[in-house]
PDB file of C-alpha atoms in Angstrom:
ATOM      1  CA  MET A 973       9.651   0.890 -12.295  1.00  0.00           C
ATOM      2  CA  ASN A 974       9.502   4.418 -10.747  1.00  0.00           C
ATOM      3  CA  ILE A 975       6.071   5.283 -11.407  1.00  0.00           C
ATOM      4  CA  PHE A 976       4.915   1.708 -10.368  1.00  0.00           C
ATOM      5  CA  ARG A 977       6.938   2.666  -7.126  1.00  0.00           C
ATOM      6  CA  GLY A 978       5.324   5.976  -6.728  1.00  0.00           C
ATOM      7  CA  VAL A 979       1.643   4.169  -7.381  1.00  0.00           C
ATOM      8  CA  ALA A 980       2.234   1.615  -4.804  1.00  0.00           C
ATOM      9  CA  ILE A 981       3.515   4.113  -2.479  1.00  0.00           C
ATOM     10  CA  CYS A 982       0.348   6.455  -3.209  1.00  0.00           C
ATOM     11  CA  LEU A 983      -1.966   3.902  -2.987  1.00  0.00           C
ATOM     12  CA  THR A 984      -0.830   2.398   0.388  1.00  0.00           C
ATOM     13  CA  GLN A 985      -1.471   5.873   1.979  1.00  0.00           C
ATOM     14  CA  VAL A 986      -5.123   5.860   0.604  1.00  0.00           C
ATOM     15  CA  PRO A 987      -6.834   3.484   2.476  1.00  0.00           C
ATOM     16  CA  LEU A 988      -5.838   5.322   5.608  1.00  0.00           C
ATOM     17  CA  ILE A 989      -6.356   8.877   4.717  1.00  0.00           C
ATOM     18  CA  LEU A 990     -10.096   7.774   3.665  1.00  0.00           C
ATOM     19  CA  PHE A 991     -10.757   6.112   6.838  1.00  0.00           C
ATOM     20  CA  VAL A 992      -9.413   9.211   9.199  1.00  0.00           C
ATOM     21  CA  GLY A 993     -10.704  11.581   7.076  1.00  0.00           C
ATOM     22  CA  ALA A 994     -14.351   9.599   7.444  1.00  0.00           C
ATOM     23  CA  LYS A 995     -14.056   9.533  10.999  1.00  0.00           C
ATOM     24  CA  PHE A 996     -13.532  13.134  11.240  1.00  0.00           C
ATOM     25  CA  ASP A 997     -16.139  13.649   8.457  1.00  0.00           C
ATOM     26  CA  LEU A 998     -13.357  15.272   6.173  1.00  0.00           C
ATOM     27  CA  LEU A 999     -15.023  14.212   3.027  1.00  0.00           C
ATOM     28  CA  PHE A1000     -18.132  15.834   2.988  1.00  0.00           C
ATOM     29  CA  GLY A1001     -20.283  12.570   2.973  1.00  0.00           C
ATOM     30  CA  PHE A1002     -18.629  10.655   0.695  1.00  0.00           C
ATOM     31  CA  ASN A1003     -18.179   7.946   3.446  1.00  0.00           C
ATOM     32  CA  ARG A1004     -21.729   7.414   3.417  1.00  0.00           C
ATOM     33  CA  MET A1005     -22.321   6.543   0.166  1.00  0.00           C
ATOM     34  CA  ASP A1006     -22.375   3.311  -1.325  1.00  0.00           C
ATOM     35  CA  SER A1007     -19.402   4.478  -3.680  1.00  0.00           C
ATOM     36  CA  GLY A1008     -17.025   5.313  -0.380  1.00  0.00           C
ATOM     37  CA  PHE A1009     -17.441   2.062   0.813  1.00  0.00           C
ATOM     38  CA  GLY A1010     -17.051   0.471  -2.510  1.00  0.00           C
ATOM     39  CA  VAL A1011     -13.612   2.503  -2.898  1.00  0.00           C
ATOM     40  CA  LEU A1012     -12.703   1.511   0.542  1.00  0.00           C
ATOM     41  CA  LEU A1013     -13.244  -2.265  -0.006  1.00  0.00           C
ATOM     42  CA  LEU A1014     -11.483  -1.998  -3.611  1.00  0.00           C
ATOM     43  CA  LEU A1015      -8.025  -0.257  -2.172  1.00  0.00           C
ATOM     44  CA  PHE A1016      -8.561  -2.981   0.786  1.00  0.00           C
ATOM     45  CA  ILE A1017      -8.422  -5.906  -1.364  1.00  0.00           C
ATOM     46  CA  VAL A1018      -6.170  -4.205  -4.079  1.00  0.00           C
ATOM     47  CA  VAL A1019      -3.276  -2.213  -2.181  1.00  0.00           C
ATOM     48  CA  PRO A1020      -1.667  -5.384  -0.497  1.00  0.00           C
ATOM     49  CA  LEU A1021      -1.796  -7.060  -3.518  1.00  0.00           C
ATOM     50  CA  LEU A1022      -0.176  -4.304  -5.211  1.00  0.00           C
ATOM     51  CA  ASN A1023       2.198  -4.264  -2.564  1.00  0.00           C
ATOM     52  CA  LEU A1024       3.096  -7.846  -3.037  1.00  0.00           C
ATOM     53  CA  SER A1025       3.771  -8.110  -6.454  1.00  0.00           C
ATOM     54  CA  TRP A1026       6.293  -4.575  -5.948  1.00  0.00           C
ATOM     55  CA  LEU A1027       8.124  -6.609  -3.684  1.00  0.00           C
ATOM     56  CA  ILE A1028       8.250  -9.856  -5.969  1.00  0.00           C
ATOM     57  CA  ALA A1029       9.490  -7.327  -8.648  1.00  0.00           C
ATOM     58  CA  GLU A1030      11.549  -5.614  -6.370  1.00  0.00           C
ATOM     59  CA  ILE A1031      13.400  -9.217  -5.200  1.00  0.00           C
ATOM     60  CA  ILE A1032      13.636 -10.312  -8.710  1.00  0.00           C
ATOM     61  CA  ARG A1033      15.182  -7.112  -9.993  1.00  0.00           C
ATOM     62  CA  SER A1034      17.680  -7.077  -7.289  1.00  0.00           C
ATOM     63  CA  ILE A1035      18.855 -10.598  -8.114  1.00  0.00           C
ATOM     64  CA  LYS A1036      18.881 -10.090 -11.839  1.00  0.00           C
ATOM     65  CA  PHE A1037      20.981  -6.921 -11.282  1.00  0.00           C
ATOM     66  CA  SER A1038      23.143  -8.161  -8.070  1.00  0.00           C
ATOM     67  CA  SER A1039      26.321  -8.591 -10.296  1.00  0.00           C
ATOM     68  CA  HIS A1040      26.112  -5.035 -11.590  1.00  0.00           C
ATOM     69  CA  GLN A1041      25.198  -2.732  -8.546  1.00  0.00           C
ATOM     70  CA  SER A1042      26.582  -2.711  -5.365  1.00  0.00           C
ATOM     71  CA  ARG A1043      25.280  -4.739  -2.580  1.00  0.00           C
ATOM     72  CA  ALA A1044      23.821  -1.632  -0.654  1.00  0.00           C
ATOM     73  CA  ILE A1045      21.451  -0.874  -3.536  1.00  0.00           C
ATOM     74  CA  ASN A1046      20.150  -4.328  -4.165  1.00  0.00           C
ATOM     75  CA  VAL A1047      18.957  -4.839  -0.330  1.00  0.00           C
ATOM     76  CA  LEU A1048      17.587  -1.155  -0.039  1.00  0.00           C
ATOM     77  CA  MET A1049      14.946  -1.289  -2.369  1.00  0.00           C
ATOM     78  CA  PRO A1050      13.209  -4.763  -1.425  1.00  0.00           C
ATOM     79  CA  LEU A1051      13.328  -3.778   2.193  1.00  0.00           C
ATOM     80  CA  VAL A1052      11.501  -0.489   1.200  1.00  0.00           C
ATOM     81  CA  ALA A1053       8.940  -2.684  -0.738  1.00  0.00           C
ATOM     82  CA  ILE A1054       8.645  -4.897   2.613  1.00  0.00           C
ATOM     83  CA  LEU A1055       8.193  -1.584   4.860  1.00  0.00           C
ATOM     84  CA  PHE A1056       5.416  -0.588   2.417  1.00  0.00           C
ATOM     85  CA  PHE A1057       3.692  -4.237   2.356  1.00  0.00           C
ATOM     86  CA  VAL A1058       3.531  -4.567   5.912  1.00  0.00           C
ATOM     87  CA  GLU A1059       2.081  -0.915   6.220  1.00  0.00           C
ATOM     88  CA  SER A1060      -0.748  -1.995   3.670  1.00  0.00           C
ATOM     89  CA  ILE A1061      -1.351  -5.300   5.711  1.00  0.00           C
ATOM     90  CA  ALA A1062      -1.275  -3.372   9.411  1.00  0.00           C
ATOM     91  CA  ILE A1063      -3.710  -0.556   7.701  1.00  0.00           C
ATOM     92  CA  ASP A1064      -6.238  -3.091   6.468  1.00  0.00           C
ATOM     93  CA  LEU A1065      -5.979  -4.894  10.023  1.00  0.00           C
ATOM     94  CA  TYR A1066      -6.628  -1.549  11.769  1.00  0.00           C
ATOM     95  CA  ILE A1067      -9.417  -0.932   9.588  1.00  0.00           C
ATOM     96  CA  ALA A1068     -11.264  -4.460   9.488  1.00  0.00           C
ATOM     97  CA  SER A1069     -10.574  -3.926  13.865  1.00  0.00           C
ATOM     98  CA  HIS A1070     -12.875  -0.956  12.950  1.00  0.00           C
ATOM     99  CA  ALA A1071     -15.808  -3.051  11.358  1.00  0.00           C
ATOM    100  CA  ARG A1072     -18.978  -3.752  13.535  1.00  0.00           C
ATOM    101  CA  MET A1073     -20.339  -7.578  12.603  1.00  0.00           C
TER     102      MET A1073
END
């Protein structure tokens, strides 16, 4: 579960890093290639779904182990998952707001 949490946390930050890196030309032209757009589009779709699945898993886990752990631990990890889910949605909206139609 810790590996899944780490992957979800790291992948949440990658679209923002790619977007800011492309804005200041820190990616050495990766953003101008088709693969750069493909990676950004893939992350645009996958990251909120990954964070949503992490949120659901944390809620199920906190309900399942509610009798074995203290109340503070049961609430903490779902709140962290909610925080990263909202962050991934905010990053996607930020990137979508810069798209030229």
